[in-house]
mmCIF file of C-alpha atoms in Angstrom:
data_model
loop_
_atom_site.group_PDB
_atom_site.id
_atom_site.type_symbol
_atom_site.label_atom_id
_atom_site.label_comp_id
_atom_site.label_asym_id
_atom_site.label_seq_id
_atom_site.Cartn_x
_atom_site.Cartn_y
_atom_site.Cartn_z
ATOM 1 C CA UNK A 1 -20.675 122.048 48.127
ATOM 2 C CA UNK A 2 -18.966 120.642 46.160
ATOM 3 C CA UNK A 3 -15.898 117.500 46.806
ATOM 4 C CA UNK A 4 -14.085 115.363 44.981
ATOM 5 C CA UNK A 5 -15.356 112.322 46.834
ATOM 6 C CA UNK A 6 -18.502 111.698 48.972
ATOM 7 C CA UNK A 7 -18.160 108.781 50.621
ATOM 8 C CA UNK A 8 -20.748 107.361 53.195
ATOM 9 C CA UNK A 9 -19.682 105.756 56.496
ATOM 10 C CA UNK A 10 -16.700 106.324 58.997
ATOM 11 C CA UNK A 11 -15.846 103.027 59.718
ATOM 12 C CA UNK A 12 -12.646 101.536 59.114
ATOM 13 C CA UNK A 13 -13.025 101.017 55.820
ATOM 14 C CA UNK A 14 -14.463 104.799 55.549
ATOM 15 C CA UNK A 15 -11.722 105.945 57.597
ATOM 16 C CA UNK A 16 -9.083 104.295 55.500
ATOM 17 C CA UNK A 17 -10.547 104.634 51.900
ATOM 18 C CA UNK A 18 -10.742 109.355 52.963
ATOM 19 C CA UNK A 19 -7.005 108.532 54.379
ATOM 20 C CA UNK A 20 -6.427 107.426 51.091
ATOM 21 C CA UNK A 21 -8.143 109.994 48.482
ATOM 22 C CA UNK A 22 -6.954 112.757 50.844
ATOM 23 C CA UNK A 23 -3.164 111.830 50.686
ATOM 24 C CA UNK A 24 -3.820 111.913 47.180
ATOM 25 C CA UNK A 25 -4.702 115.375 46.539
ATOM 26 C CA UNK A 26 -8.136 114.745 46.963
ATOM 27 C CA UNK A 27 -11.624 116.394 48.490
ATOM 28 C CA UNK A 28 -13.618 114.099 50.655
ATOM 29 C CA UNK A 29 -17.027 114.668 52.373
ATOM 30 C CA UNK A 30 -17.491 111.708 55.357
ATOM 31 C CA UNK A 31 -21.387 111.254 55.918
ATOM 32 C CA UNK A 32 -21.378 109.602 58.956
ATOM 33 C CA UNK A 33 -24.341 109.046 61.539
ATOM 34 C CA UNK A 34 -22.507 108.168 64.905
ATOM 35 C CA UNK A 35 -22.648 104.631 66.064
ATOM 36 C CA UNK A 36 -20.770 103.423 69.200
ATOM 37 C CA UNK A 37 -21.720 99.586 68.575
ATOM 38 C CA UNK A 38 -20.510 99.565 65.432
ATOM 39 C CA UNK A 39 -18.542 96.741 64.134
ATOM 40 C CA UNK A 40 -15.102 98.153 63.810
ATOM 41 C CA UNK A 41 -16.092 100.224 67.231
ATOM 42 C CA UNK A 42 -15.341 96.662 68.893
ATOM 43 C CA UNK A 43 -13.293 94.603 66.977
ATOM 44 C CA UNK A 44 -9.325 93.674 68.448
ATOM 45 C CA UNK A 45 -7.870 95.693 65.654
ATOM 46 C CA UNK A 46 -4.819 93.278 65.668
ATOM 47 C CA UNK A 47 -2.017 92.267 62.877
ATOM 48 C CA UNK A 48 -2.091 88.538 63.617
ATOM 49 C CA UNK A 49 0.225 86.159 60.998
ATOM 50 C CA UNK A 50 -1.913 83.161 61.198
ATOM 51 C CA UNK A 51 -4.969 82.253 60.297
ATOM 52 C CA UNK A 52 -7.656 79.107 61.928
ATOM 53 C CA UNK A 53 -7.050 76.525 63.828
ATOM 54 C CA UNK A 54 -4.301 74.718 61.224
ATOM 55 C CA UNK A 55 -1.768 78.261 62.121
ATOM 56 C CA UNK A 56 -1.328 78.687 58.804
ATOM 57 C CA UNK A 57 -0.384 82.186 57.553
ATOM 58 C CA UNK A 58 -2.626 84.214 56.616
ATOM 59 C CA UNK A 59 -3.668 84.677 53.006
ATOM 60 C CA UNK A 60 -1.755 86.677 50.848
ATOM 61 C CA UNK A 61 -0.693 88.579 54.520
ATOM 62 C CA UNK A 62 2.769 89.423 53.232
ATOM 63 C CA UNK A 63 0.688 91.672 51.012
ATOM 64 C CA UNK A 64 -0.995 93.266 53.329
ATOM 65 C CA UNK A 65 1.666 93.887 56.234
ATOM 66 C CA UNK A 66 3.763 96.103 54.224
ATOM 67 C CA UNK A 67 0.787 98.376 53.508
ATOM 68 C CA UNK A 68 -0.742 97.741 56.885
ATOM 69 C CA UNK A 69 2.011 99.356 59.014
ATOM 70 C CA UNK A 70 3.187 102.590 56.696
ATOM 71 C CA UNK A 71 -0.228 103.705 57.163
ATOM 72 C CA UNK A 72 -0.642 103.498 60.591
ATOM 73 C CA UNK A 73 2.569 104.688 60.894
ATOM 74 C CA UNK A 74 1.608 107.610 58.765
ATOM 75 C CA UNK A 75 -1.058 108.710 60.216
ATOM 76 C CA UNK A 76 0.565 108.194 64.157
ATOM 77 C CA UNK A 77 2.465 111.236 62.497
ATOM 78 C CA UNK A 78 -0.666 112.838 61.255
ATOM 79 C CA UNK A 79 -2.681 112.739 64.191
ATOM 80 C CA UNK A 80 -0.414 112.740 66.804
ATOM 81 C CA UNK A 81 -1.381 109.952 68.720
ATOM 82 C CA UNK A 82 -0.385 106.814 69.179
ATOM 83 C CA UNK A 83 -2.114 104.366 66.670
ATOM 84 C CA UNK A 84 0.105 101.144 66.272
ATOM 85 C CA UNK A 85 2.347 98.458 69.122
ATOM 86 C CA UNK A 86 4.328 96.148 68.994
ATOM 87 C CA UNK A 87 3.194 92.754 70.359
ATOM 88 C CA UNK A 88 3.468 88.659 70.419
ATOM 89 C CA UNK A 89 0.343 86.611 70.557
ATOM 90 C CA UNK A 90 0.662 83.565 72.920
ATOM 91 C CA UNK A 91 -1.320 80.299 72.512
ATOM 92 C CA UNK A 92 -2.287 77.762 75.107
ATOM 93 C CA UNK A 93 -2.262 74.113 73.831
ATOM 94 C CA UNK A 94 -5.662 72.842 75.462
ATOM 95 C CA UNK A 95 -5.389 69.502 73.524
ATOM 96 C CA UNK A 96 -2.278 67.391 71.784
ATOM 97 C CA UNK A 97 -4.238 67.813 68.705
ATOM 98 C CA UNK A 98 -3.810 72.026 68.935
ATOM 99 C CA UNK A 99 0.174 71.191 70.386
ATOM 100 C CA UNK A 100 0.916 68.352 67.376
ATOM 101 C CA UNK A 101 -0.467 71.255 64.851
ATOM 102 C CA UNK A 102 2.083 73.608 66.330
ATOM 103 C CA UNK A 103 4.854 70.895 66.545
ATOM 104 C CA UNK A 104 3.638 70.161 62.826
ATOM 105 C CA UNK A 105 3.910 74.208 61.198
ATOM 106 C CA UNK A 106 7.504 74.909 63.331
ATOM 107 C CA UNK A 107 8.954 71.497 61.790
ATOM 108 C CA UNK A 108 7.049 73.017 58.257
ATOM 109 C CA UNK A 109 9.536 76.118 58.497
ATOM 110 C CA UNK A 110 6.610 78.851 60.047
ATOM 111 C CA UNK A 111 8.369 82.599 60.383
ATOM 112 C CA UNK A 112 6.329 83.168 62.065
ATOM 113 C CA UNK A 113 5.837 80.868 64.548
ATOM 114 C CA UNK A 114 8.192 80.813 68.296
ATOM 115 C CA UNK A 115 8.619 78.044 70.513
ATOM 116 C CA UNK A 116 8.246 78.520 73.591
ATOM 117 C CA UNK A 117 11.701 77.677 75.125
ATOM 118 C CA UNK A 118 10.637 79.696 78.966
ATOM 119 C CA UNK A 119 7.659 77.951 80.083
ATOM 120 C CA UNK A 120 7.121 79.259 83.384
ATOM 121 C CA UNK A 121 6.811 82.994 81.625
ATOM 122 C CA UNK A 122 2.867 82.391 81.958
ATOM 123 C CA UNK A 123 2.201 80.065 84.999
ATOM 124 C CA UNK A 124 1.797 83.088 87.226
ATOM 125 C CA UNK A 125 -1.114 84.028 85.296
ATOM 126 C CA UNK A 126 -2.473 81.761 83.912
ATOM 127 C CA UNK A 127 -3.352 77.739 84.891
ATOM 128 C CA UNK A 128 -1.909 75.990 81.896
ATOM 129 C CA UNK A 129 -2.549 72.269 80.417
ATOM 130 C CA UNK A 130 0.309 69.972 80.213
ATOM 131 C CA UNK A 131 0.303 70.344 76.674
ATOM 132 C CA UNK A 132 2.517 73.353 76.705
ATOM 133 C CA UNK A 133 2.273 76.824 74.732
ATOM 134 C CA UNK A 134 4.116 78.776 71.497
ATOM 135 C CA UNK A 135 4.206 82.006 69.984
ATOM 136 C CA UNK A 136 3.307 83.678 67.536
ATOM 137 C CA UNK A 137 5.359 86.500 66.952
ATOM 138 C CA UNK A 138 5.482 89.836 64.968
ATOM 139 C CA UNK A 139 2.260 90.685 66.056
ATOM 140 C CA UNK A 140 0.537 94.229 66.562
ATOM 141 C CA UNK A 141 -2.385 95.483 68.103
ATOM 142 C CA UNK A 142 -4.288 98.879 66.559
ATOM 143 C CA UNK A 143 -6.011 101.351 68.310
ATOM 144 C CA UNK A 144 -8.726 100.945 66.859
ATOM 145 C CA UNK A 145 -10.976 103.594 69.126
ATOM 146 C CA UNK A 146 -7.764 105.888 69.146
ATOM 147 C CA UNK A 147 -7.441 105.835 65.184
ATOM 148 C CA UNK A 148 -11.518 105.906 64.243
ATOM 149 C CA UNK A 149 -12.116 109.156 67.108
ATOM 150 C CA UNK A 150 -9.428 111.188 66.176
ATOM 151 C CA UNK A 151 -9.620 111.194 61.860
ATOM 152 C CA UNK A 152 -13.136 112.005 62.536
ATOM 153 C CA UNK A 153 -11.794 115.176 64.959
ATOM 154 C CA UNK A 154 -9.895 115.741 61.777
ATOM 155 C CA UNK A 155 -11.726 114.998 59.108
ATOM 156 C CA UNK A 156 -14.418 117.876 61.371
ATOM 157 C CA UNK A 157 -11.051 120.128 61.953
ATOM 158 C CA UNK A 158 -10.855 120.025 57.797
ATOM 159 C CA UNK A 159 -14.907 120.310 56.997
ATOM 160 C CA UNK A 160 -14.915 117.039 55.523
ATOM 161 C CA UNK A 161 -17.609 115.485 57.796
ATOM 162 C CA UNK A 162 -21.528 115.669 57.919
ATOM 163 C CA UNK A 163 -22.805 114.042 60.763
ATOM 164 C CA UNK A 164 -26.364 112.624 59.105
ATOM 165 C CA UNK A 165 -28.915 110.255 58.070
ATOM 166 C CA UNK A 166 -28.515 109.659 55.170
ATOM 167 C CA UNK A 167 -31.056 109.474 52.717
ATOM 168 C CA UNK A 168 -31.117 106.759 48.906
ATOM 169 C CA UNK A 169 -34.499 109.089 47.198
ATOM 170 C CA UNK A 170 -32.016 112.473 47.726
ATOM 171 C CA UNK A 171 -29.337 110.695 45.567
ATOM 172 C CA UNK A 172 -29.356 111.848 42.094
ATOM 173 C CA UNK A 173 -26.925 109.320 40.180
ATOM 174 C CA UNK A 174 -25.087 111.043 36.984
ATOM 175 C CA UNK A 175 -23.102 109.469 34.606
ATOM 176 C CA UNK A 176 -19.732 111.526 36.082
ATOM 177 C CA UNK A 177 -21.116 113.137 38.982
ATOM 178 C CA UNK A 178 -23.251 112.559 41.518
ATOM 179 C CA UNK A 179 -25.221 114.830 43.426
ATOM 180 C CA UNK A 180 -27.554 115.027 47.006
ATOM 181 C CA UNK A 181 -28.679 118.155 48.507
ATOM 182 C CA UNK A 182 -27.269 120.669 47.807
ATOM 183 C CA UNK A 183 -23.675 118.532 47.032
ATOM 184 C CA UNK A 184 -21.995 117.539 44.405
ATOM 185 C CA UNK A 185 -18.830 114.985 43.988
ATOM 186 C CA UNK A 186 -17.001 112.535 41.648
ATOM 187 C CA UNK A 187 -18.340 109.572 42.769
ATOM 188 C CA UNK A 188 -20.193 108.451 45.608
ATOM 189 C CA UNK A 189 -17.571 105.154 48.143
ATOM 190 C CA UNK A 190 -20.517 103.529 49.770
ATOM 191 C CA UNK A 191 -18.431 101.886 53.295
ATOM 192 C CA UNK A 192 -21.147 101.545 55.269
ATOM 193 C CA UNK A 193 -20.423 98.274 57.347
ATOM 194 C CA UNK A 194 -23.000 96.045 57.864
ATOM 195 C CA UNK A 195 -26.005 98.840 56.307
ATOM 196 C CA UNK A 196 -24.532 98.010 52.720
ATOM 197 C CA UNK A 197 -27.205 95.200 52.781
ATOM 198 C CA UNK A 198 -29.626 97.878 52.386
ATOM 199 C CA UNK A 199 -27.910 99.576 50.050
ATOM 200 C CA UNK A 200 -30.080 99.436 46.861
ATOM 201 C CA UNK A 201 -27.512 100.009 44.026
ATOM 202 C CA UNK A 202 -25.262 96.704 45.441
ATOM 203 C CA UNK A 203 -27.413 94.314 46.775
ATOM 204 C CA UNK A 204 -26.479 92.103 44.507
ATOM 205 C CA UNK A 205 -23.306 92.034 46.486
ATOM 206 C CA UNK A 206 -23.401 88.512 49.295
ATOM 207 C CA UNK A 207 -23.314 89.427 51.750
ATOM 208 C CA UNK A 208 -22.734 86.555 54.568
ATOM 209 C CA UNK A 209 -24.186 87.806 58.130
ATOM 210 C CA UNK A 210 -21.546 87.046 61.113
ATOM 211 C CA UNK A 211 -22.665 88.498 64.923
ATOM 212 C CA UNK A 212 -20.014 88.801 67.483
ATOM 213 C CA UNK A 213 -18.995 89.120 70.708
ATOM 214 C CA UNK A 214 -16.790 90.398 72.877
ATOM 215 C CA UNK A 215 -15.850 92.050 76.935
ATOM 216 C CA UNK A 216 -13.733 94.555 77.741
ATOM 217 C CA UNK A 217 -11.912 93.534 80.801
ATOM 218 C CA UNK A 218 -9.878 95.276 83.609
ATOM 219 C CA UNK A 219 -7.344 92.779 84.533
ATOM 220 C CA UNK A 220 -4.760 94.221 86.688
ATOM 221 C CA UNK A 221 -0.933 92.968 87.028
ATOM 222 C CA UNK A 222 -1.348 91.068 83.302
ATOM 223 C CA UNK A 223 1.438 92.438 81.432
ATOM 224 C CA UNK A 224 -0.198 94.294 78.176
ATOM 225 C CA UNK A 225 3.086 93.683 75.876
ATOM 226 C CA UNK A 226 0.925 90.358 75.038
ATOM 227 C CA UNK A 227 -2.149 88.894 73.308
ATOM 228 C CA UNK A 228 -3.131 85.781 74.862
ATOM 229 C CA UNK A 229 -5.030 82.743 73.388
ATOM 230 C CA UNK A 230 -6.731 80.088 75.063
ATOM 231 C CA UNK A 231 -10.534 79.290 73.065
ATOM 232 C CA UNK A 232 -10.672 83.066 73.040
ATOM 233 C CA UNK A 233 -8.455 86.121 73.096
ATOM 234 C CA UNK A 234 -6.918 88.307 75.333
ATOM 235 C CA UNK A 235 -5.952 92.190 73.851
ATOM 236 C CA UNK A 236 -5.200 94.660 74.793
ATOM 237 C CA UNK A 237 -6.891 97.325 74.946
ATOM 238 C CA UNK A 238 -5.660 100.566 74.989
ATOM 239 C CA UNK A 239 -4.210 101.403 79.137
ATOM 240 C CA UNK A 240 -5.461 100.910 82.400
ATOM 241 C CA UNK A 241 -4.838 97.375 82.666
ATOM 242 C CA UNK A 242 -7.926 96.644 80.041
ATOM 243 C CA UNK A 243 -7.844 93.910 77.731
ATOM 244 C CA UNK A 244 -10.249 92.597 75.110
ATOM 245 C CA UNK A 245 -11.857 89.234 75.424
ATOM 246 C CA UNK A 246 -13.367 87.614 72.822
ATOM 247 C CA UNK A 247 -14.734 86.483 69.778
ATOM 248 C CA UNK A 248 -17.609 85.267 68.789
ATOM 249 C CA UNK A 249 -18.589 84.136 65.351
ATOM 250 C CA UNK A 250 -22.062 83.718 65.072
ATOM 251 C CA UNK A 251 -24.085 82.776 61.909
ATOM 252 C CA UNK A 252 -27.777 82.842 63.140
ATOM 253 C CA UNK A 253 -29.020 84.915 65.916
ATOM 254 C CA UNK A 254 -31.692 86.720 66.308
ATOM 255 C CA UNK A 255 -30.492 90.173 67.009
ATOM 256 C CA UNK A 256 -27.540 92.458 67.345
ATOM 257 C CA UNK A 257 -28.106 92.644 70.429
ATOM 258 C CA UNK A 258 -24.906 91.336 73.599
ATOM 259 C CA UNK A 259 -26.525 87.396 74.694
ATOM 260 C CA UNK A 260 -26.072 86.048 78.046
ATOM 261 C CA UNK A 261 -25.659 82.583 76.854
ATOM 262 C CA UNK A 262 -22.099 83.777 75.276
ATOM 263 C CA UNK A 263 -21.601 85.934 78.589
ATOM 264 C CA UNK A 264 -21.644 82.635 80.494
ATOM 265 C CA UNK A 265 -20.083 80.191 78.506
ATOM 266 C CA UNK A 266 -16.509 83.237 77.781
ATOM 267 C CA UNK A 267 -16.688 83.872 81.890
ATOM 268 C CA UNK A 268 -16.037 80.182 81.974
ATOM 269 C CA UNK A 269 -13.199 80.133 79.717
ATOM 270 C CA UNK A 270 -12.159 82.443 81.836
ATOM 271 C CA UNK A 271 -12.255 81.629 84.906
ATOM 272 C CA UNK A 272 -10.709 78.114 84.400
ATOM 273 C CA UNK A 273 -7.488 79.133 82.512
ATOM 274 C CA UNK A 274 -6.807 83.423 84.549
ATOM 275 C CA UNK A 275 -5.374 83.017 87.650
ATOM 276 C CA UNK A 276 -5.632 87.366 88.498
ATOM 277 C CA UNK A 277 -8.525 88.815 89.696
ATOM 278 C CA UNK A 278 -10.787 90.761 87.013
ATOM 279 C CA UNK A 279 -13.573 92.828 86.463
ATOM 280 C CA UNK A 280 -16.192 92.806 83.991
ATOM 281 C CA UNK A 281 -15.757 96.019 82.615
ATOM 282 C CA UNK A 282 -18.433 96.326 79.215
ATOM 283 C CA UNK A 283 -19.872 93.210 77.088
ATOM 284 C CA UNK A 284 -20.357 94.594 73.066
ATOM 285 C CA UNK A 285 -21.910 92.976 70.632
ATOM 286 C CA UNK A 286 -22.481 93.201 66.454
ATOM 287 C CA UNK A 287 -22.946 91.920 63.879
ATOM 288 C CA UNK A 288 -20.246 92.599 60.861
ATOM 289 C CA UNK A 289 -20.152 93.243 57.026
ATOM 290 C CA UNK A 290 -18.084 89.892 56.243
ATOM 291 C CA UNK A 291 -18.328 87.750 53.141
ATOM 292 C CA UNK A 292 -16.709 84.453 52.141
ATOM 293 C CA UNK A 293 -13.572 83.705 52.751
ATOM 294 C CA UNK A 294 -12.640 87.646 53.996
ATOM 295 C CA UNK A 295 -12.190 88.746 50.450
ATOM 296 C CA UNK A 296 -14.173 92.546 50.670
ATOM 297 C CA UNK A 297 -16.415 94.216 47.997
ATOM 298 C CA UNK A 298 -14.150 97.171 46.289
ATOM 299 C CA UNK A 299 -15.014 98.463 42.831
ATOM 300 C CA UNK A 300 -17.010 100.501 40.663
ATOM 301 C CA UNK A 301 -20.507 99.898 39.733
ATOM 302 C CA UNK A 302 -21.131 98.386 36.465
ATOM 303 C CA UNK A 303 -23.854 99.608 35.324
ATOM 304 C CA UNK A 304 -23.262 103.460 37.415
ATOM 305 C CA UNK A 305 -19.698 104.954 37.291
ATOM 306 C CA UNK A 306 -19.935 107.498 39.551
ATOM 307 C CA UNK A 307 -20.762 104.896 42.283
ATOM 308 C CA UNK A 308 -18.717 102.543 44.345
ATOM 309 C CA UNK A 309 -18.250 100.860 47.097
ATOM 310 C CA UNK A 310 -15.463 99.397 49.940
ATOM 311 C CA UNK A 311 -16.771 97.056 51.678
ATOM 312 C CA UNK A 312 -17.392 93.116 53.697
ATOM 313 C CA UNK A 313 -13.703 93.816 56.110
ATOM 314 C CA UNK A 314 -15.166 91.956 58.713
ATOM 315 C CA UNK A 315 -12.599 89.981 60.842
ATOM 316 C CA UNK A 316 -9.421 91.016 59.273
ATOM 317 C CA UNK A 317 -10.997 94.387 58.491
ATOM 318 C CA UNK A 318 -7.629 96.550 60.496
ATOM 319 C CA UNK A 319 -5.053 94.286 58.585
ATOM 320 C CA UNK A 320 -5.839 93.982 55.033
ATOM 321 C CA UNK A 321 -7.680 96.918 54.725
ATOM 322 C CA UNK A 322 -5.443 99.297 54.068
ATOM 323 C CA UNK A 323 -4.189 97.739 51.450
ATOM 324 C CA UNK A 324 -7.407 97.525 49.638
ATOM 325 C CA UNK A 325 -8.044 101.235 50.717
ATOM 326 C CA UNK A 326 -4.433 102.220 48.085
ATOM 327 C CA UNK A 327 -6.710 99.892 45.351
ATOM 328 C CA UNK A 328 -9.369 101.191 45.303
ATOM 329 C CA UNK A 329 -8.050 104.671 45.656
ATOM 330 C CA UNK A 330 -6.009 103.977 42.316
ATOM 331 C CA UNK A 331 -9.127 102.046 41.033
ATOM 332 C CA UNK A 332 -11.081 106.111 41.647
ATOM 333 C CA UNK A 333 -8.091 107.975 40.440
ATOM 334 C CA UNK A 334 -7.509 106.019 37.236
ATOM 335 C CA UNK A 335 -11.340 103.402 36.618
ATOM 336 C CA UNK A 336 -8.582 100.543 34.368
ATOM 337 C CA UNK A 337 -7.134 99.653 37.682
ATOM 338 C CA UNK A 338 -7.895 96.615 38.526
ATOM 339 C CA UNK A 339 -7.484 95.833 41.995
ATOM 340 C CA UNK A 340 -6.281 92.766 43.371
ATOM 341 C CA UNK A 341 -8.226 89.993 44.977
ATOM 342 C CA UNK A 342 -11.281 91.938 45.650
ATOM 343 C CA UNK A 343 -12.263 93.639 42.649
ATOM 344 C CA UNK A 344 -16.234 93.621 42.373
ATOM 345 C CA UNK A 345 -15.694 92.793 38.662
ATOM 346 C CA UNK A 346 -15.821 89.018 39.962
ATOM 347 C CA UNK A 347 -19.707 89.810 40.480
ATOM 348 C CA UNK A 348 -20.144 91.272 37.239
ATOM 349 C CA UNK A 349 -22.130 88.748 35.755
ATOM 350 C CA UNK A 350 -24.840 88.246 37.887
ATOM 351 C CA UNK A 351 -25.086 91.637 38.293
ATOM 352 C CA UNK A 352 -28.875 92.580 36.901
ATOM 353 C CA UNK A 353 -29.805 95.367 34.634
ATOM 354 C CA UNK A 354 -29.109 99.228 35.855
ATOM 355 C CA UNK A 355 -32.449 100.009 36.887
ATOM 356 C CA UNK A 356 -33.827 101.029 40.529
ATOM 357 C CA UNK A 357 -35.964 103.977 41.869
ATOM 358 C CA UNK A 358 -33.463 106.401 43.073
ATOM 359 C CA UNK A 359 -31.419 106.392 39.873
ATOM 360 C CA UNK A 360 -31.751 110.226 38.054
#
């Protein structure tokens, strides 16, 4: 079997890159072993213009937003399912410092912050502090699992999916092609998520270990046309009154399993703020493929031109991923193309000389 590109992994990175390459008229084969608790599947999947406690506009948001909206709207049409929902984010201030930061950003003319002129909006649902609330708008919620499932079906229907474990010892690398068993392709692009740390060809890249946990809650009566933030965040999770509640950012952890300690803390925050009855449907946890500054890895290996990577999208993968996938697709098609911000050429000085037992 032959394909233009072999893609390893079908998380959000592999999904967006395979879509970009197919849109460019290229053939792909995605190799992926199903994993239901991957970080792409438990992420809240939002396009949010603010970042951090200082409520500043996210770095490069105006670069990422148009690509994200265009890609998800195009995927909606191709797959015939709703994926993108306009939303707003309610910020409930827990103290004077949070209130003052919001007011300061409003005075600076932050384009996505709006004062809460109708303070009674949230009162039927939440115990509000005396420090008030505000809005972030517009935001968008992406149906991440719907996207991953339907794109997987699309790949399978077009003979572009191979569900199997990838064995690095079976890979043959040449200057202008890769061979994996009876599969031959011009390039292999690694989109493995956290497994990328074990990749024998990209071990020089500086991943950060980061674990996230979230709860899936059923909250009848809470409007699903908005997101809500009060220390942790409630995000609509499909239909049926379901909400995603989280997330943690753990830099030191023993494993990637749900922890009782975080569960207890999350429930305490929820019970102190939410007035409505709720049911915990599921407790999720996964390690994220994280990189310092949330700048992913994208580009072609310095010593093996038939090998490339797209990984490390982190917590903003659903918002920044479409832009970087399009840029990497252009570099694969035109190797002289430099990827803004994320190009792995920024790490070439730290790369060891070409040497690996798996190369031929």
